[in-house]
PDB file of C-alpha atoms in Angstrom:
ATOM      1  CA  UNK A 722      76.028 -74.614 -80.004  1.00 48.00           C
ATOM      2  CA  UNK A 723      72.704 -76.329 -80.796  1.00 47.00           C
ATOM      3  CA  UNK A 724      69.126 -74.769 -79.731  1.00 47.00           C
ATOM      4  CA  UNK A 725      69.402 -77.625 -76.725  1.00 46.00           C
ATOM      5  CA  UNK A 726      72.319 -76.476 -75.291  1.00 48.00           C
ATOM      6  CA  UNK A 727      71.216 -72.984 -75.182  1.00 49.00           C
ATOM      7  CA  UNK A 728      70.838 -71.694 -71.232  1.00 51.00           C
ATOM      8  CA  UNK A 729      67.586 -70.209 -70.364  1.00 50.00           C
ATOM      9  CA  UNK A 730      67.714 -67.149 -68.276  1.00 51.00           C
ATOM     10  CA  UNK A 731      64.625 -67.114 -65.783  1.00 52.00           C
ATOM     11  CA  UNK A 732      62.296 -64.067 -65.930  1.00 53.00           C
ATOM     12  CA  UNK A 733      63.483 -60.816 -63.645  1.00 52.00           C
ATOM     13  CA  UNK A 734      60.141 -59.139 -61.854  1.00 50.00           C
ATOM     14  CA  UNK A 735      59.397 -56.131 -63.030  1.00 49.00           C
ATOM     15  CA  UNK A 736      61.133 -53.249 -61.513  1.00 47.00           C
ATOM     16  CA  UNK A 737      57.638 -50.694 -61.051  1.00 47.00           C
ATOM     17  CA  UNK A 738      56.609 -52.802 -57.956  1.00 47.00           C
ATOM     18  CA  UNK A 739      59.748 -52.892 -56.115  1.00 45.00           C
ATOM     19  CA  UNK A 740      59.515 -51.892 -52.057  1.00 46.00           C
ATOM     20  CA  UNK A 741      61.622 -48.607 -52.557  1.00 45.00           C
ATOM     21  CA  UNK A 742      59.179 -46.769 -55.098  1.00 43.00           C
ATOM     22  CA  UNK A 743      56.187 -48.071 -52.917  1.00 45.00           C
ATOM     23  CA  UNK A 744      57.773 -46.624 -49.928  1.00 44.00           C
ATOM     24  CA  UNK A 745      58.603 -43.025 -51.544  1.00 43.00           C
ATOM     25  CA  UNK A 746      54.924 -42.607 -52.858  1.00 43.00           C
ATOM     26  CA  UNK A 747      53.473 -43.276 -49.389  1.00 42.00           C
ATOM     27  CA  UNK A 748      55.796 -40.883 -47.806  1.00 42.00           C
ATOM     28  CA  UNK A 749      54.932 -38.328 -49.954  1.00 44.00           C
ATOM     29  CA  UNK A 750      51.034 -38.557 -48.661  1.00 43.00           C
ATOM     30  CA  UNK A 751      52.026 -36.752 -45.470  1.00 44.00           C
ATOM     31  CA  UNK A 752      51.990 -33.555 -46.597  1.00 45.00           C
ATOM     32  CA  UNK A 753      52.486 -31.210 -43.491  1.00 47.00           C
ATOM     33  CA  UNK A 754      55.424 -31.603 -40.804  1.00 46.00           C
ATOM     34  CA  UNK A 755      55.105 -31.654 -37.097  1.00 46.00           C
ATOM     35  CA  UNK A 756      56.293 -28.116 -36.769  1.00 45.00           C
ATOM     36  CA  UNK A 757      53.861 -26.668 -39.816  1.00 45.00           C
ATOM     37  CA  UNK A 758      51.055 -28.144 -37.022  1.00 46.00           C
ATOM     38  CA  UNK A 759      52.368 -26.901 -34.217  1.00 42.00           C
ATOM     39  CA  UNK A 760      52.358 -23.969 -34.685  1.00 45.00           C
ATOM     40  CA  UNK A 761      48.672 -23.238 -36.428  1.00 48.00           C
ATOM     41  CA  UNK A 762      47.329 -24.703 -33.572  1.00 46.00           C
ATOM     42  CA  UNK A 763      49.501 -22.776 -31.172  1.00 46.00           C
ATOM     43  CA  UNK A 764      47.280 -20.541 -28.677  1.00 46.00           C
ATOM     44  CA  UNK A 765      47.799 -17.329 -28.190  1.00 45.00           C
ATOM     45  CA  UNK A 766      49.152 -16.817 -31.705  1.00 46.00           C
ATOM     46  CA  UNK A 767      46.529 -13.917 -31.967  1.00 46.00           C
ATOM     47  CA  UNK A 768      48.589 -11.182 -30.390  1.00 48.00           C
ATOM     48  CA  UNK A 769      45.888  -9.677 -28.428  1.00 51.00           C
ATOM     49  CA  UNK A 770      47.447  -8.716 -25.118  1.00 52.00           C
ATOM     50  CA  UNK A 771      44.766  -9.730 -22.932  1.00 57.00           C
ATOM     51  CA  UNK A 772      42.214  -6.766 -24.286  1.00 64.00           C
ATOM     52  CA  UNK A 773      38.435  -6.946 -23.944  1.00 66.00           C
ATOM     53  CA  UNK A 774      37.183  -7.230 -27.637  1.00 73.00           C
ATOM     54  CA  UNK A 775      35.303  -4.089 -28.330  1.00 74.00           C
ATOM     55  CA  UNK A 776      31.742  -6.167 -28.706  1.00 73.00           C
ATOM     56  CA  UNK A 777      32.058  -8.269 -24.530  1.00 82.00           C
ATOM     57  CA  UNK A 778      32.469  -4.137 -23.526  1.00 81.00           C
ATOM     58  CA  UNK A 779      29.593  -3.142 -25.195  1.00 82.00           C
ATOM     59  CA  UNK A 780      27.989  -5.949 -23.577  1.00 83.00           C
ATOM     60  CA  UNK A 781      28.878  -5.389 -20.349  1.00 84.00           C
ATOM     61  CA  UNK A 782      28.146  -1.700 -21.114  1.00 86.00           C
ATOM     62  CA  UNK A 783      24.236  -2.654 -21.775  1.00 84.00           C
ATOM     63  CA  UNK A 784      24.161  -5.398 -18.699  1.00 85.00           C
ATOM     64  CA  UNK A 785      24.780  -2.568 -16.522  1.00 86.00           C
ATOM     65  CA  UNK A 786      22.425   0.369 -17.857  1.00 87.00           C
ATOM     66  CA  UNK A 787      19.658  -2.665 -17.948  1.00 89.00           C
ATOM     67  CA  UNK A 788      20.439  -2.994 -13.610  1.00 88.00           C
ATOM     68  CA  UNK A 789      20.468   0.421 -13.042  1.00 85.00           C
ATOM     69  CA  UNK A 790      17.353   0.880 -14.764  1.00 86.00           C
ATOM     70  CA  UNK A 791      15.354  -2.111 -12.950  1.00 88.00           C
ATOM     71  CA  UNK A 792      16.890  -1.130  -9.606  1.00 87.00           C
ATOM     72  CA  UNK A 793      15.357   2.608 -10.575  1.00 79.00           C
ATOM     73  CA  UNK A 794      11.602   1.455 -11.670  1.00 78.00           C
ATOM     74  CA  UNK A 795      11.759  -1.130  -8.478  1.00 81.00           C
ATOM     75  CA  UNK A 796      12.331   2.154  -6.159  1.00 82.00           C
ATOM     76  CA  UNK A 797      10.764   5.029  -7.944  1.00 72.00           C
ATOM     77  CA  UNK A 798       7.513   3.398  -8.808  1.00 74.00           C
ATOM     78  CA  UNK A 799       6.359   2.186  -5.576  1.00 70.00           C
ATOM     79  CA  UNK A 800       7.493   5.757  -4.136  1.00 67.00           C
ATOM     80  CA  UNK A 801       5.659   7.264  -6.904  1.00 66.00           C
ATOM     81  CA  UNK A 802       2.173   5.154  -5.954  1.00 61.00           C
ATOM     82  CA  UNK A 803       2.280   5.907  -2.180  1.00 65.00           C
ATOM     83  CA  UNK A 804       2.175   9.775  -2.943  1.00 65.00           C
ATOM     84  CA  UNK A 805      -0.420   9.203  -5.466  1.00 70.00           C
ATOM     85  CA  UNK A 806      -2.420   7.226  -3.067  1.00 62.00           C
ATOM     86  CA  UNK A 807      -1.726   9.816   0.132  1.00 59.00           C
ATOM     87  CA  UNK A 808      -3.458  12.217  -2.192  1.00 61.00           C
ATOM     88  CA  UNK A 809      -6.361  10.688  -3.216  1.00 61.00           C
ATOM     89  CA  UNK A 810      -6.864   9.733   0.123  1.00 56.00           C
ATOM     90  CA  UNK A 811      -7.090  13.008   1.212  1.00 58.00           C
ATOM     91  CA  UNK A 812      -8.918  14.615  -1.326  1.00 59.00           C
ATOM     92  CA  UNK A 813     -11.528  11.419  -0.735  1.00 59.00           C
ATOM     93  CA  UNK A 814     -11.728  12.249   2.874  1.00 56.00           C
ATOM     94  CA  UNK A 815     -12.827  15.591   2.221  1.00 57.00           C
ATOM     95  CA  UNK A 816     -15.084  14.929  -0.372  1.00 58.00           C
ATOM     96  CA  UNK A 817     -16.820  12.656   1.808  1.00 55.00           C
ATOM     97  CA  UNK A 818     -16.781  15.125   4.420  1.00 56.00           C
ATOM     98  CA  UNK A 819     -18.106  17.963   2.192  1.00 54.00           C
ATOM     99  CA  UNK A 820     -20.776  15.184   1.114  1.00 54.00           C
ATOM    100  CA  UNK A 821     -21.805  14.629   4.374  1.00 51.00           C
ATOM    101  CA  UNK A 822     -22.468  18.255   5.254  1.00 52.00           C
ATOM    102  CA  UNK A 823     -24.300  18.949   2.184  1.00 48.00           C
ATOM    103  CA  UNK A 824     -26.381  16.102   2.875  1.00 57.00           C
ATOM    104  CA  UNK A 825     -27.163  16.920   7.157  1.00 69.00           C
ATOM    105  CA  UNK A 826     -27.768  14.184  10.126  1.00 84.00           C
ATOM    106  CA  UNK A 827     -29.304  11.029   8.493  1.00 89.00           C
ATOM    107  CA  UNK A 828     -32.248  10.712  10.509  1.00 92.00           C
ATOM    108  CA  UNK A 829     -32.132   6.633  11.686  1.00 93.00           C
ATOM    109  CA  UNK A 830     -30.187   4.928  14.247  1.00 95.00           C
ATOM    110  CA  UNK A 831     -26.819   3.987  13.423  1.00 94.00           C
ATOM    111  CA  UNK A 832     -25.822   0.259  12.917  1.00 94.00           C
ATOM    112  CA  UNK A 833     -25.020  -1.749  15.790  1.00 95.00           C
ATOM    113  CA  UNK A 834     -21.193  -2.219  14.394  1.00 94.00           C
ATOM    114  CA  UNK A 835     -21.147   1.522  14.125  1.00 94.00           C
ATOM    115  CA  UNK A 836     -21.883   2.283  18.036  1.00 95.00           C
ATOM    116  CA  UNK A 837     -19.734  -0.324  18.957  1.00 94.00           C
ATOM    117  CA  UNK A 838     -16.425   1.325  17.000  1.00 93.00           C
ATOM    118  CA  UNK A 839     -17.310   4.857  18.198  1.00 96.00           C
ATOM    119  CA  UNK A 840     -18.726   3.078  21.450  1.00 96.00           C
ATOM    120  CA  UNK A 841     -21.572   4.883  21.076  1.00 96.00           C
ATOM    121  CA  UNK A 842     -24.146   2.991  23.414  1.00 96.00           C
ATOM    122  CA  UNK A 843     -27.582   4.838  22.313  1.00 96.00           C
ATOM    123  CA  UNK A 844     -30.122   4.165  25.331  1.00 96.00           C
ATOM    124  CA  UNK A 845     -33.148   2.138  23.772  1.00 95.00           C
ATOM    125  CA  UNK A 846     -35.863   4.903  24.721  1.00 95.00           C
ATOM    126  CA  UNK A 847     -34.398   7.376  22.444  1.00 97.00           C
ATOM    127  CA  UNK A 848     -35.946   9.263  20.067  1.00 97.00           C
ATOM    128  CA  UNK A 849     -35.247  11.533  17.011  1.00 96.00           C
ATOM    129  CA  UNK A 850     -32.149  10.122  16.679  1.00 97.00           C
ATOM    130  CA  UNK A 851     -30.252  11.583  14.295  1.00 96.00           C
ATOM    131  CA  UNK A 852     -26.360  10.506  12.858  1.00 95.00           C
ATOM    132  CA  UNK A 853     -23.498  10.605  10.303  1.00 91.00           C
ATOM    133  CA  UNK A 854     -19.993   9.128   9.679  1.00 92.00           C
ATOM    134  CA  UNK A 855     -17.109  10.586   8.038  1.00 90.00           C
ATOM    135  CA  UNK A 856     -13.611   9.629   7.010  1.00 87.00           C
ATOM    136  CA  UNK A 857     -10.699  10.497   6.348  1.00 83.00           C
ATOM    137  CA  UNK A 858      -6.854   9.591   6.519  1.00 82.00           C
ATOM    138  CA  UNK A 859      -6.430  11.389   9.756  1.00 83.00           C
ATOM    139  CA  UNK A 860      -9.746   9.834  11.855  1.00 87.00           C
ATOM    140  CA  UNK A 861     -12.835   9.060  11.598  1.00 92.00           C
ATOM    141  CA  UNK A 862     -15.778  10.700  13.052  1.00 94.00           C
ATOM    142  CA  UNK A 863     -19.452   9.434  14.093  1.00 95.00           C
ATOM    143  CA  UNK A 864     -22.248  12.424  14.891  1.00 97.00           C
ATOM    144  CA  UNK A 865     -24.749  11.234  16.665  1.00 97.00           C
ATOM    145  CA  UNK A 866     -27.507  13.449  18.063  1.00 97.00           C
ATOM    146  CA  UNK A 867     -30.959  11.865  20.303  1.00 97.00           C
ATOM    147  CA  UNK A 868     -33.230  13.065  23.277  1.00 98.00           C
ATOM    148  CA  UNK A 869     -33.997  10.784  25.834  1.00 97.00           C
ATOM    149  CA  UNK A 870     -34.951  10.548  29.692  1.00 97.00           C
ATOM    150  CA  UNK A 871     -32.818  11.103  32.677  1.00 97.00           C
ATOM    151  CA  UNK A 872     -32.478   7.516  33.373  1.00 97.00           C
ATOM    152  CA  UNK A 873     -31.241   7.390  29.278  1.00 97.00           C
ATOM    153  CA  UNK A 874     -28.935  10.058  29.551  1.00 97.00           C
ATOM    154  CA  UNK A 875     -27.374   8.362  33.127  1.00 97.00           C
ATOM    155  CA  UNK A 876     -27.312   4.645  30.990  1.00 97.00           C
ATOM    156  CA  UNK A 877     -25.601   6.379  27.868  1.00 97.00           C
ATOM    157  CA  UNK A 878     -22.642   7.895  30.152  1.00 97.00           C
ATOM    158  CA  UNK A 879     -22.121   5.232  31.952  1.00 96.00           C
ATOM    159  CA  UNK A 880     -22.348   3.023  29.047  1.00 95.00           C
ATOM    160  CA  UNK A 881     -19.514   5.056  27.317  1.00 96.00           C
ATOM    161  CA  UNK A 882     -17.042   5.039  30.507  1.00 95.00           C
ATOM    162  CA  UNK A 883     -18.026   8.499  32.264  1.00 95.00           C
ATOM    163  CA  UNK A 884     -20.644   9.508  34.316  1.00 95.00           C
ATOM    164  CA  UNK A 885     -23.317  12.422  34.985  1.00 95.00           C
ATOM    165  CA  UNK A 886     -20.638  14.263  37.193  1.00 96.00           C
ATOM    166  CA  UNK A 887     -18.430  14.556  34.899  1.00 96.00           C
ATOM    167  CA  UNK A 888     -20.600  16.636  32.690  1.00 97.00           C
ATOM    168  CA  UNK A 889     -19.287  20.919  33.392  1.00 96.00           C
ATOM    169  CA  UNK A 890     -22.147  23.149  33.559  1.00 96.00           C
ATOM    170  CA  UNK A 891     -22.386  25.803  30.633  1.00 95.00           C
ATOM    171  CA  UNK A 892     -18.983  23.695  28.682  1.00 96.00           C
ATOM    172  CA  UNK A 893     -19.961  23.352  25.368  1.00 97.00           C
ATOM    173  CA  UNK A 894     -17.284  20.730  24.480  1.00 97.00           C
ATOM    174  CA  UNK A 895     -18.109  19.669  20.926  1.00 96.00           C
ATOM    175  CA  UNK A 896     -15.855  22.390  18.517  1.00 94.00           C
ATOM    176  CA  UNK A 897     -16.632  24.731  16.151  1.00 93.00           C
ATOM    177  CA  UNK A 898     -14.736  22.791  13.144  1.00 90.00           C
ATOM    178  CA  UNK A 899     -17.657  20.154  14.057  1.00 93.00           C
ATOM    179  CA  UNK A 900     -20.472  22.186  14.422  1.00 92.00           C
ATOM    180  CA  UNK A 901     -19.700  24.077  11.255  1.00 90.00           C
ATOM    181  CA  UNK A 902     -19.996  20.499   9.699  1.00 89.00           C
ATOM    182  CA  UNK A 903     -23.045  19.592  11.215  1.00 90.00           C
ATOM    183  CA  UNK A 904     -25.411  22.255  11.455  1.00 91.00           C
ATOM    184  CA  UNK A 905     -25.109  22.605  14.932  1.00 94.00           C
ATOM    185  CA  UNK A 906     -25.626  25.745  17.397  1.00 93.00           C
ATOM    186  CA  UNK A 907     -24.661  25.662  20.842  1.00 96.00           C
ATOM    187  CA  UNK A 908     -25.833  29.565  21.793  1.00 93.00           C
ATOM    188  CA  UNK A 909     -26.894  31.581  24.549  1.00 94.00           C
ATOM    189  CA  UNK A 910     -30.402  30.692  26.108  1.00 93.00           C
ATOM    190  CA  UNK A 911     -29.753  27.126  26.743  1.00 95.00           C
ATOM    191  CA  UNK A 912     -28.635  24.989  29.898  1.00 97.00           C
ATOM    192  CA  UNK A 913     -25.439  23.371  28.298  1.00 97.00           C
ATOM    193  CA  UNK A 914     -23.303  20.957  29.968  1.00 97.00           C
ATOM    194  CA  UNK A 915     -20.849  18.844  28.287  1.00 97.00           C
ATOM    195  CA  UNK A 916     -18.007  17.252  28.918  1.00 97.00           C
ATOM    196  CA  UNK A 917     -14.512  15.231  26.490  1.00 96.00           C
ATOM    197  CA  UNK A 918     -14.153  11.380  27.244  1.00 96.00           C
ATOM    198  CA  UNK A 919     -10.990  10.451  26.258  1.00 94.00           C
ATOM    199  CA  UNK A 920      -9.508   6.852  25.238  1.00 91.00           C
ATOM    200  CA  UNK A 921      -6.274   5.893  25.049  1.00 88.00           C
ATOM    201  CA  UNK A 922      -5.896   4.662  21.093  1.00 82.00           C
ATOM    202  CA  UNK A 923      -7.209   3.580  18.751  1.00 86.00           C
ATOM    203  CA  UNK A 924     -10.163   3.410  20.962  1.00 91.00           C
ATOM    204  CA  UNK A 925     -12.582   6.872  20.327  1.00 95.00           C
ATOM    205  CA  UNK A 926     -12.383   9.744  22.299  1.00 95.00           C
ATOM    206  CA  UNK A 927     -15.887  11.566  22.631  1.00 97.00           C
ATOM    207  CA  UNK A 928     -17.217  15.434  22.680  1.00 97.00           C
ATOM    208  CA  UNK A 929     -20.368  15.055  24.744  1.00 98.00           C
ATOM    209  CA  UNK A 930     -22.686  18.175  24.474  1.00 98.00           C
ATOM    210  CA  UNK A 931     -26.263  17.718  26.331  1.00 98.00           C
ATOM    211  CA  UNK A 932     -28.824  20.582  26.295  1.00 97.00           C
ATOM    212  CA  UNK A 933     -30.225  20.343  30.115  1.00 97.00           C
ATOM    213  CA  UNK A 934     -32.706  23.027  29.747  1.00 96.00           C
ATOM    214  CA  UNK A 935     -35.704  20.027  29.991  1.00 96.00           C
ATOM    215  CA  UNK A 936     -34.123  17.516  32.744  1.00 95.00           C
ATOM    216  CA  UNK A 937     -36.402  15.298  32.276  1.00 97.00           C
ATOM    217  CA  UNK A 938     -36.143  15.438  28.393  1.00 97.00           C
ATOM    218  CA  UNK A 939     -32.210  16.013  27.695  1.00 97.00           C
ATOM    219  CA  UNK A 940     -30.709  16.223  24.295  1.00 98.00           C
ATOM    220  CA  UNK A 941     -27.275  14.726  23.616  1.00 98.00           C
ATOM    221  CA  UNK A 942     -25.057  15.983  20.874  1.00 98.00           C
ATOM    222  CA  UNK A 943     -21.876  13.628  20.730  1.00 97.00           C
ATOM    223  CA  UNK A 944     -18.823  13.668  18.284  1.00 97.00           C
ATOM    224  CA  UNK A 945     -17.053  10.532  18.639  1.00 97.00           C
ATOM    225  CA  UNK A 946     -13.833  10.527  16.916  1.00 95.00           C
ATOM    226  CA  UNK A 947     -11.430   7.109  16.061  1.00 90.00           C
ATOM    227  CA  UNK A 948      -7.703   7.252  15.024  1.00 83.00           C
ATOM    228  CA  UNK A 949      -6.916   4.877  12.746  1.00 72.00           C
TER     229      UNK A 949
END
């Protein structure tokens, strides 16, 4: 047979690319099955039971010693101040008091805001008029001490809600807690009269002493005492 007769077989492709080996080598990039995923990502693969982890109890643990603590400083310091204040009240009141008796009757007039809370209404012809003022948790206390006329001393009672008939011969009404503070003596040898005005609070109540042995020329000794 010559060269010209001779059949030419066409080309075959080349077997490398064919759809079956591109098929297995893209399968084999999944690497992990449904089921492998399932269950890593299934919850509750812990095992736990349910049990507080030991570090939420500690937590709660502190939450709850931090409230008990606040709800103790909120009580137990306000408590703690109004006992501390109650007793340097007290102690101030009687210091003042103690002051006031070392120091006697403060010879002046007292101010006009002073006679009207003891309602103290000093008759303008007075003279040697002589006062304090004390106080103190339980009251407070205005001394007051003048001479005057008899018209004065009829102005002054009626100015303080009582009244010349009121007044008990030989009653010395002002106490001896008060005249131990002041200086005061109420003893024999005098014409005393005196008489207690009493309020209904917080308006004063006043211990009205007057020496009548000069009628014309009486002296008025008055404790006037407020509760606050």
């Amino acid at each position: 047979m010559t060269a010209a007769e001779h059949h030419v077989v066409p080309g075959q492709p080349s077997t490398s690319g064919t759809p079956g080996s591109d098929g297995s080598s893209g399968s084999s990039g999944s690497s992990g099955s449904p089921g492998s995923q399932a269950s890593q990502g299934a919850p509750g693969s812990s095992g736990d039971g349910g049990a507080m982890p030991p570090q939420d109890r500690r937590r709660m643990i502190r939450r709850r010693l931090i409230t008990l603590t606040i709800i103790v400083l909120l009580i137990g310091i306000p408590a703690g101040y109004l006992v501390i204040s109650a007793g340097q009240s007290r102690r101030s009141g009687q210091d003042k008091e103690a002051e006031a008796a070392a120091q006697g009757l403060r010879e002046d007039w007292p101010s006009g805001m002073q006679r009207r809370i003891f309602e103290l209404p000093v008759p303008g012809n007075a003279t040697g008029v002589q006062y304090y003022e004390t106080n103190n948790w339980k009251a407070s206390r205005m001394y007051l001490k003048f001479r005057t006329t008899s018209a004065g001393l009829d102005r002054f009672l009626s100015g303080v809600g009582t009244g010349r008939a009121a007044l008990e011969t030989g009653k010395v009404s002002i106490g001896e807690r008060d005249t131990r503070i002041t200086g005061w003596f109420f003893g024999p040898g005098v014409d005393w009269a005196g008489t207690t005005h009493r309020n209904k609070a917080p308006r004063p109540t006043q211990d009205i002493t007057v020496n009548m042995t000069d009628p014309a020329a009486p002296v008025v000794y008055v404790v006037s005492a407020a509760t606050p």
